[in-house]
PDB file of C-alpha atoms in Angstrom:
ATOM      1  CA  MET A   1       1.123  13.157 -56.353  1.00  0.00           C
ATOM      2  CA  THR A   2      -0.946  10.238 -57.607  1.00  0.00           C
ATOM      3  CA  THR A   3      -3.803   8.171 -55.824  1.00  0.00           C
ATOM      4  CA  GLU A   4      -2.148   4.839 -55.740  1.00  0.00           C
ATOM      5  CA  LYS A   5      -4.235   2.932 -53.498  1.00  0.00           C
ATOM      6  CA  ILE A   6      -7.825   3.520 -52.231  1.00  0.00           C
ATOM      7  CA  ASN A   7      -8.697   1.923 -48.544  1.00  0.00           C
ATOM      8  CA  ASN A   8     -11.820   0.918 -46.955  1.00  0.00           C
ATOM      9  CA  ILE A   9     -13.531   0.277 -49.758  1.00  0.00           C
ATOM     10  CA  SER A  10     -15.763  -2.970 -51.360  1.00  0.00           C
ATOM     11  CA  VAL A  11     -15.184  -3.742 -54.863  1.00  0.00           C
ATOM     12  CA  THR A  12     -17.499  -5.593 -57.106  1.00  0.00           C
ATOM     13  CA  THR A  13     -15.894  -8.768 -58.860  1.00  0.00           C
ATOM     14  CA  LEU A  14     -17.733  -8.532 -62.064  1.00  0.00           C
ATOM     15  CA  ALA A  15     -15.770  -6.209 -64.448  1.00  0.00           C
ATOM     16  CA  ASN A  16     -17.423  -3.320 -66.697  1.00  0.00           C
ATOM     17  CA  VAL A  17     -16.317  -4.527 -70.165  1.00  0.00           C
ATOM     18  CA  TYR A  18     -17.079  -1.229 -72.464  1.00  0.00           C
ATOM     19  CA  PHE A  19     -15.908  -1.347 -76.298  1.00  0.00           C
ATOM     20  CA  ASP A  20     -15.012  -4.835 -76.619  1.00  0.00           C
ATOM     21  CA  GLY A  21     -12.648  -4.495 -73.401  1.00  0.00           C
ATOM     22  CA  LYS A  22     -10.948  -1.194 -74.649  1.00  0.00           C
ATOM     23  CA  CYS A  23     -12.763   0.044 -71.215  1.00  0.00           C
ATOM     24  CA  ILE A  24     -12.521  -2.146 -68.208  1.00  0.00           C
ATOM     25  CA  SER A  25     -13.657  -0.825 -64.775  1.00  0.00           C
ATOM     26  CA  TYR A  26     -14.390  -2.060 -61.411  1.00  0.00           C
ATOM     27  CA  GLY A  27     -17.122  -0.217 -59.098  1.00  0.00           C
ATOM     28  CA  ILE A  28     -16.050   0.568 -55.735  1.00  0.00           C
ATOM     29  CA  THR A  29     -17.941   1.589 -52.637  1.00  0.00           C
ATOM     30  CA  TYR A  30     -16.979   3.550 -49.989  1.00  0.00           C
ATOM     31  CA  ALA A  31     -18.078   3.068 -46.037  1.00  0.00           C
ATOM     32  CA  ASP A  32     -20.438   5.908 -46.792  1.00  0.00           C
ATOM     33  CA  GLY A  33     -22.353   4.367 -49.531  1.00  0.00           C
ATOM     34  CA  SER A  34     -20.792   6.339 -52.212  1.00  0.00           C
ATOM     35  CA  LYS A  35     -19.723   4.750 -55.279  1.00  0.00           C
ATOM     36  CA  LYS A  36     -16.465   5.691 -57.792  1.00  0.00           C
ATOM     37  CA  SER A  37     -14.871   3.237 -60.313  1.00  0.00           C
ATOM     38  CA  VAL A  38     -11.116   2.372 -61.041  1.00  0.00           C
ATOM     39  CA  GLY A  39     -10.260   1.853 -64.820  1.00  0.00           C
ATOM     40  CA  VAL A  40      -8.515   1.723 -67.295  1.00  0.00           C
ATOM     41  CA  ILE A  41      -8.528   2.779 -71.146  1.00  0.00           C
ATOM     42  CA  LEU A  42      -6.096   0.791 -73.855  1.00  0.00           C
ATOM     43  CA  PRO A  43      -4.767   2.478 -77.335  1.00  0.00           C
ATOM     44  CA  ALA A  44      -8.228   3.420 -78.770  1.00  0.00           C
ATOM     45  CA  SER A  45     -10.490   6.848 -79.742  1.00  0.00           C
ATOM     46  CA  LEU A  46     -13.853   6.613 -77.721  1.00  0.00           C
ATOM     47  CA  THR A  47     -16.831   8.114 -77.118  1.00  0.00           C
ATOM     48  CA  PHE A  48     -18.595   8.235 -73.695  1.00  0.00           C
ATOM     49  CA  SER A  49     -21.796   9.083 -72.284  1.00  0.00           C
ATOM     50  CA  THR A  50     -22.101  10.755 -68.678  1.00  0.00           C
ATOM     51  CA  GLY A  51     -25.224   9.964 -66.508  1.00  0.00           C
ATOM     52  CA  ALA A  52     -24.123  11.804 -63.108  1.00  0.00           C
ATOM     53  CA  PRO A  53     -21.352  14.480 -63.676  1.00  0.00           C
ATOM     54  CA  GLU A  54     -17.863  12.928 -63.907  1.00  0.00           C
ATOM     55  CA  ILE A  55     -14.357  13.812 -62.614  1.00  0.00           C
ATOM     56  CA  MET A  56     -11.919  11.749 -64.381  1.00  0.00           C
ATOM     57  CA  GLU A  57      -8.532  11.338 -62.357  1.00  0.00           C
ATOM     58  CA  CYS A  58      -5.564   9.902 -64.392  1.00  0.00           C
ATOM     59  CA  VAL A  59      -3.476   7.831 -62.122  1.00  0.00           C
ATOM     60  CA  GLY A  60      -1.073   6.359 -64.632  1.00  0.00           C
ATOM     61  CA  GLY A  61      -0.204   6.565 -68.154  1.00  0.00           C
ATOM     62  CA  ALA A  62      -1.866   9.552 -70.544  1.00  0.00           C
ATOM     63  CA  CYS A  63      -4.857  10.583 -72.673  1.00  0.00           C
ATOM     64  CA  ASP A  64      -6.111  13.131 -74.836  1.00  0.00           C
ATOM     65  CA  TYR A  65      -9.912  14.115 -73.718  1.00  0.00           C
ATOM     66  CA  LYS A  66     -12.173  16.315 -75.887  1.00  0.00           C
ATOM     67  CA  LEU A  67     -15.446  17.654 -73.723  1.00  0.00           C
ATOM     68  CA  PRO A  68     -18.621  18.355 -75.273  1.00  0.00           C
ATOM     69  CA  GLY A  69     -18.981  21.733 -77.359  1.00  0.00           C
ATOM     70  CA  SER A  70     -14.935  21.657 -77.607  1.00  0.00           C
ATOM     71  CA  ASP A  71     -13.017  21.039 -80.566  1.00  0.00           C
ATOM     72  CA  ASN A  72      -9.806  21.041 -78.719  1.00  0.00           C
ATOM     73  CA  TRP A  73      -8.090  17.785 -77.395  1.00  0.00           C
ATOM     74  CA  VAL A  74      -6.080  18.072 -74.224  1.00  0.00           C
ATOM     75  CA  ARG A  75      -3.651  15.831 -72.597  1.00  0.00           C
ATOM     76  CA  SER A  76      -4.463  14.594 -69.117  1.00  0.00           C
ATOM     77  CA  GLU A  77      -1.517  12.921 -67.392  1.00  0.00           C
ATOM     78  CA  ALA A  78      -0.878  11.042 -64.046  1.00  0.00           C
ATOM     79  CA  GLY A  79      -1.959  13.475 -61.021  1.00  0.00           C
ATOM     80  CA  GLU A  80      -4.292  15.317 -63.507  1.00  0.00           C
ATOM     81  CA  LYS A  81      -8.243  15.727 -63.402  1.00  0.00           C
ATOM     82  CA  PHE A  82     -10.982  16.755 -65.729  1.00  0.00           C
ATOM     83  CA  SER A  83     -14.437  17.338 -65.146  1.00  0.00           C
ATOM     84  CA  ILE A  84     -17.196  16.439 -67.338  1.00  0.00           C
ATOM     85  CA  PRO A  85     -21.160  17.694 -66.966  1.00  0.00           C
ATOM     86  CA  GLY A  86     -24.117  15.237 -66.257  1.00  0.00           C
ATOM     87  CA  ASN A  87     -25.921  13.741 -69.546  1.00  0.00           C
ATOM     88  CA  ALA A  88     -23.302  14.767 -71.597  1.00  0.00           C
ATOM     89  CA  LYS A  89     -20.744  13.008 -74.117  1.00  0.00           C
ATOM     90  CA  PHE A  90     -17.139  13.398 -74.250  1.00  0.00           C
ATOM     91  CA  ASP A  91     -14.082  11.671 -75.879  1.00  0.00           C
ATOM     92  CA  ILE A  92     -11.128   9.755 -75.010  1.00  0.00           C
ATOM     93  CA  ARG A  93      -8.240   8.699 -77.299  1.00  0.00           C
ATOM     94  CA  VAL A  94      -5.095   6.759 -76.366  1.00  0.00           C
ATOM     95  CA  ALA A  95      -2.645   6.574 -79.189  1.00  0.00           C
ATOM     96  CA  GLN A  96      -1.413   3.125 -80.421  1.00  0.00           C
ATOM     97  CA  GLY A  97       1.752   2.210 -78.770  1.00  0.00           C
ATOM     98  CA  PHE A  98       0.900   4.654 -76.203  1.00  0.00           C
ATOM     99  CA  ALA A  99       0.721   3.561 -72.396  1.00  0.00           C
ATOM    100  CA  ALA A 100      -2.790   2.874 -71.173  1.00  0.00           C
ATOM    101  CA  TYR A 101      -4.779   5.496 -69.291  1.00  0.00           C
ATOM    102  CA  HIS A 102      -5.264   4.152 -65.992  1.00  0.00           C
ATOM    103  CA  TYR A 103      -8.204   6.532 -63.983  1.00  0.00           C
ATOM    104  CA  ILE A 104     -10.396   7.122 -60.998  1.00  0.00           C
ATOM    105  CA  CYS A 105     -13.729   8.175 -62.104  1.00  0.00           C
ATOM    106  CA  HIS A 106     -15.596  10.246 -59.411  1.00  0.00           C
ATOM    107  CA  PHE A 107     -19.263  10.780 -59.423  1.00  0.00           C
ATOM    108  CA  GLY A 108     -21.417  13.685 -58.726  1.00  0.00           C
TER     109      GLY A 108
ATOM    110  CA  MET X   1     -23.199 -19.048 -55.493  1.00  0.00           C
ATOM    111  CA  THR X   2     -20.700 -16.591 -57.018  1.00  0.00           C
ATOM    112  CA  THR X   3     -18.703 -13.622 -54.681  1.00  0.00           C
ATOM    113  CA  GLU X   4     -20.059 -10.528 -56.014  1.00  0.00           C
ATOM    114  CA  LYS X   5     -18.541  -8.095 -53.695  1.00  0.00           C
ATOM    115  CA  ILE X   6     -15.366  -8.420 -51.573  1.00  0.00           C
ATOM    116  CA  ASN X   7     -15.712  -5.924 -48.783  1.00  0.00           C
ATOM    117  CA  ASN X   8     -13.168  -3.857 -46.177  1.00  0.00           C
ATOM    118  CA  ILE X   9     -10.200  -3.738 -48.753  1.00  0.00           C
ATOM    119  CA  SER X  10      -7.725  -1.500 -50.603  1.00  0.00           C
ATOM    120  CA  VAL X  11      -7.538  -1.509 -54.333  1.00  0.00           C
ATOM    121  CA  THR X  12      -4.456  -0.447 -55.756  1.00  0.00           C
ATOM    122  CA  THR X  13      -5.736   2.302 -58.510  1.00  0.00           C
ATOM    123  CA  LEU X  14      -3.168   1.151 -61.836  1.00  0.00           C
ATOM    124  CA  ALA X  15      -4.207  -1.865 -63.524  1.00  0.00           C
ATOM    125  CA  ASN X  16      -1.983  -4.614 -64.402  1.00  0.00           C
ATOM    126  CA  VAL X  17      -2.318  -4.870 -68.373  1.00  0.00           C
ATOM    127  CA  TYR X  18      -1.023  -8.157 -69.512  1.00  0.00           C
ATOM    128  CA  PHE X  19      -0.837  -9.600 -73.110  1.00  0.00           C
ATOM    129  CA  ASP X  20      -1.863  -6.243 -74.776  1.00  0.00           C
ATOM    130  CA  GLY X  21      -4.819  -5.942 -72.373  1.00  0.00           C
ATOM    131  CA  LYS X  22      -6.225  -9.228 -73.074  1.00  0.00           C
ATOM    132  CA  CYS X  23      -6.072  -9.777 -69.264  1.00  0.00           C
ATOM    133  CA  ILE X  24      -6.388  -6.710 -66.993  1.00  0.00           C
ATOM    134  CA  SER X  25      -6.458  -7.132 -62.973  1.00  0.00           C
ATOM    135  CA  TYR X  26      -6.297  -4.865 -60.024  1.00  0.00           C
ATOM    136  CA  GLY X  27      -4.488  -6.295 -56.860  1.00  0.00           C
ATOM    137  CA  ILE X  28      -6.280  -5.774 -53.731  1.00  0.00           C
ATOM    138  CA  THR X  29      -5.059  -6.166 -50.186  1.00  0.00           C
ATOM    139  CA  TYR X  30      -7.191  -6.846 -46.850  1.00  0.00           C
ATOM    140  CA  ALA X  31      -6.900  -5.985 -43.511  1.00  0.00           C
ATOM    141  CA  ASP X  32      -4.426  -8.614 -42.324  1.00  0.00           C
ATOM    142  CA  GLY X  33      -2.580  -7.638 -44.935  1.00  0.00           C
ATOM    143  CA  SER X  34      -2.916 -10.723 -47.585  1.00  0.00           C
ATOM    144  CA  LYS X  35      -3.491  -9.945 -51.093  1.00  0.00           C
ATOM    145  CA  LYS X  36      -5.594 -11.129 -54.065  1.00  0.00           C
ATOM    146  CA  SER X  37      -6.562  -9.732 -57.267  1.00  0.00           C
ATOM    147  CA  VAL X  38      -9.725  -9.257 -59.308  1.00  0.00           C
ATOM    148  CA  GLY X  39      -9.393  -9.559 -62.992  1.00  0.00           C
ATOM    149  CA  VAL X  40     -10.959  -9.856 -66.508  1.00  0.00           C
ATOM    150  CA  ILE X  41      -9.899 -12.103 -69.448  1.00  0.00           C
ATOM    151  CA  LEU X  42     -11.239 -11.259 -72.611  1.00  0.00           C
ATOM    152  CA  PRO X  43     -11.486 -13.801 -75.475  1.00  0.00           C
ATOM    153  CA  ALA X  44      -7.857 -14.918 -76.361  1.00  0.00           C
ATOM    154  CA  SER X  45      -5.858 -18.086 -75.726  1.00  0.00           C
ATOM    155  CA  LEU X  46      -3.195 -17.185 -73.049  1.00  0.00           C
ATOM    156  CA  THR X  47      -0.385 -18.841 -71.021  1.00  0.00           C
ATOM    157  CA  PHE X  48       0.007 -17.879 -67.319  1.00  0.00           C
ATOM    158  CA  SER X  49       2.928 -18.333 -65.251  1.00  0.00           C
ATOM    159  CA  THR X  50       2.434 -18.663 -61.423  1.00  0.00           C
ATOM    160  CA  GLY X  51       5.141 -17.687 -58.738  1.00  0.00           C
ATOM    161  CA  ALA X  52       2.745 -18.851 -55.496  1.00  0.00           C
ATOM    162  CA  PRO X  53       0.310 -21.250 -55.818  1.00  0.00           C
ATOM    163  CA  GLU X  54      -3.342 -19.694 -57.020  1.00  0.00           C
ATOM    164  CA  ILE X  55      -6.724 -20.692 -56.975  1.00  0.00           C
ATOM    165  CA  MET X  56      -8.782 -18.747 -59.576  1.00  0.00           C
ATOM    166  CA  GLU X  57     -12.270 -18.543 -58.787  1.00  0.00           C
ATOM    167  CA  CYS X  58     -14.722 -17.798 -61.291  1.00  0.00           C
ATOM    168  CA  VAL X  59     -17.320 -14.822 -60.665  1.00  0.00           C
ATOM    169  CA  GLY X  60     -18.733 -14.281 -64.272  1.00  0.00           C
ATOM    170  CA  GLY X  61     -18.905 -15.774 -67.630  1.00  0.00           C
ATOM    171  CA  ALA X  62     -16.471 -18.873 -68.460  1.00  0.00           C
ATOM    172  CA  CYS X  63     -13.323 -20.134 -69.736  1.00  0.00           C
ATOM    173  CA  ASP X  64     -11.357 -23.090 -70.552  1.00  0.00           C
ATOM    174  CA  TYR X  65      -8.223 -24.073 -68.602  1.00  0.00           C
ATOM    175  CA  LYS X  66      -5.399 -26.434 -69.115  1.00  0.00           C
ATOM    176  CA  LEU X  67      -2.994 -27.204 -66.268  1.00  0.00           C
ATOM    177  CA  PRO X  68       0.573 -27.971 -66.222  1.00  0.00           C
ATOM    178  CA  GLY X  69       1.236 -31.964 -67.317  1.00  0.00           C
ATOM    179  CA  SER X  70      -2.341 -31.998 -68.715  1.00  0.00           C
ATOM    180  CA  ASP X  71      -3.897 -32.552 -72.346  1.00  0.00           C
ATOM    181  CA  ASN X  72      -7.149 -31.684 -71.168  1.00  0.00           C
ATOM    182  CA  TRP X  73      -9.171 -28.287 -71.492  1.00  0.00           C
ATOM    183  CA  VAL X  74     -11.524 -28.306 -68.454  1.00  0.00           C
ATOM    184  CA  ARG X  75     -14.699 -25.791 -68.565  1.00  0.00           C
ATOM    185  CA  SER X  76     -15.002 -23.105 -65.603  1.00  0.00           C
ATOM    186  CA  GLU X  77     -17.991 -21.342 -64.995  1.00  0.00           C
ATOM    187  CA  ALA X  78     -19.110 -18.694 -62.348  1.00  0.00           C
ATOM    188  CA  GLY X  79     -19.169 -19.998 -58.892  1.00  0.00           C
ATOM    189  CA  GLU X  80     -16.453 -22.717 -59.725  1.00  0.00           C
ATOM    190  CA  LYS X  81     -12.719 -22.838 -58.858  1.00  0.00           C
ATOM    191  CA  PHE X  82      -9.489 -24.520 -59.957  1.00  0.00           C
ATOM    192  CA  SER X  83      -5.862 -24.701 -58.421  1.00  0.00           C
ATOM    193  CA  ILE X  84      -2.585 -24.105 -60.081  1.00  0.00           C
ATOM    194  CA  PRO X  85       0.862 -24.947 -58.118  1.00  0.00           C
ATOM    195  CA  GLY X  86       3.468 -22.593 -57.731  1.00  0.00           C
ATOM    196  CA  ASN X  87       6.242 -21.992 -60.358  1.00  0.00           C
ATOM    197  CA  ALA X  88       3.977 -23.575 -62.865  1.00  0.00           C
ATOM    198  CA  LYS X  89       2.533 -22.710 -66.451  1.00  0.00           C
ATOM    199  CA  PHE X  90      -1.265 -23.175 -67.206  1.00  0.00           C
ATOM    200  CA  ASP X  91      -3.271 -22.063 -70.015  1.00  0.00           C
ATOM    201  CA  ILE X  92      -6.623 -20.044 -70.310  1.00  0.00           C
ATOM    202  CA  ARG X  93      -8.849 -19.548 -73.226  1.00  0.00           C
ATOM    203  CA  VAL X  94     -12.028 -17.697 -73.764  1.00  0.00           C
ATOM    204  CA  ALA X  95     -13.630 -18.307 -77.128  1.00  0.00           C
ATOM    205  CA  GLN X  96     -14.438 -15.372 -79.557  1.00  0.00           C
ATOM    206  CA  GLY X  97     -17.590 -14.270 -79.053  1.00  0.00           C
ATOM    207  CA  PHE X  98     -18.198 -15.874 -75.532  1.00  0.00           C
ATOM    208  CA  ALA X  99     -18.208 -13.525 -72.765  1.00  0.00           C
ATOM    209  CA  ALA X 100     -15.390 -12.729 -70.814  1.00  0.00           C
ATOM    210  CA  TYR X 101     -13.698 -14.496 -67.978  1.00  0.00           C
ATOM    211  CA  HIS X 102     -14.071 -12.691 -64.826  1.00  0.00           C
ATOM    212  CA  TYR X 103     -12.185 -14.136 -61.831  1.00  0.00           C
ATOM    213  CA  ILE X 104     -10.824 -13.598 -58.414  1.00  0.00           C
ATOM    214  CA  CYS X 105      -7.150 -14.868 -57.843  1.00  0.00           C
ATOM    215  CA  HIS X 106      -6.260 -16.230 -54.626  1.00  0.00           C
ATOM    216  CA  PHE X 107      -2.520 -16.489 -53.961  1.00  0.00           C
ATOM    217  CA  GLY X 108      -0.867 -19.401 -51.370  1.00  0.00           C
TER     218      GLY X 108
END
């Protein structure tokens, strides 16, 4: 089961544009003040940096990711999640010609 | 004044990806069931088609637009809106090297 909709939230109207638009996300805030983001990564190979720990939940398409300290690329598809430690770098790649990777980023 | 945040809505987690990612938007739904979208257009010159009439509200960056039946490009910046009739085509361009055009699309 993928999360198709998130209810009762606020959305910031200004997109976060990363890597010349290869990654676009919007910040959302829950009633209790907690924050997540919804985003999409287009075909590219990108290195991200975390502040807080993150959980990346795939809601559509697919990517391959490589965690810090690992040499292995792992596939993540709709309905799957992976966790990244705080203050770390990790890689995401979406193959050319593949569908984009759609995600929810959970912090903390 | 630009609309920086939209409260008490639902967001669809799957992005709409148009024109190879030059335009990305997310659908949002209000408590009364009405729908809008928040989106961003990267540097490109694109032709869009409307179903329902639309109002495009700029919330960041800028674009030039050309309405159906017009030969004039008009600038739209943060805090400004323009209206497009239903079942029509219109053009939006964001110059290379310029900031993206961030918008809220109001329908109907």
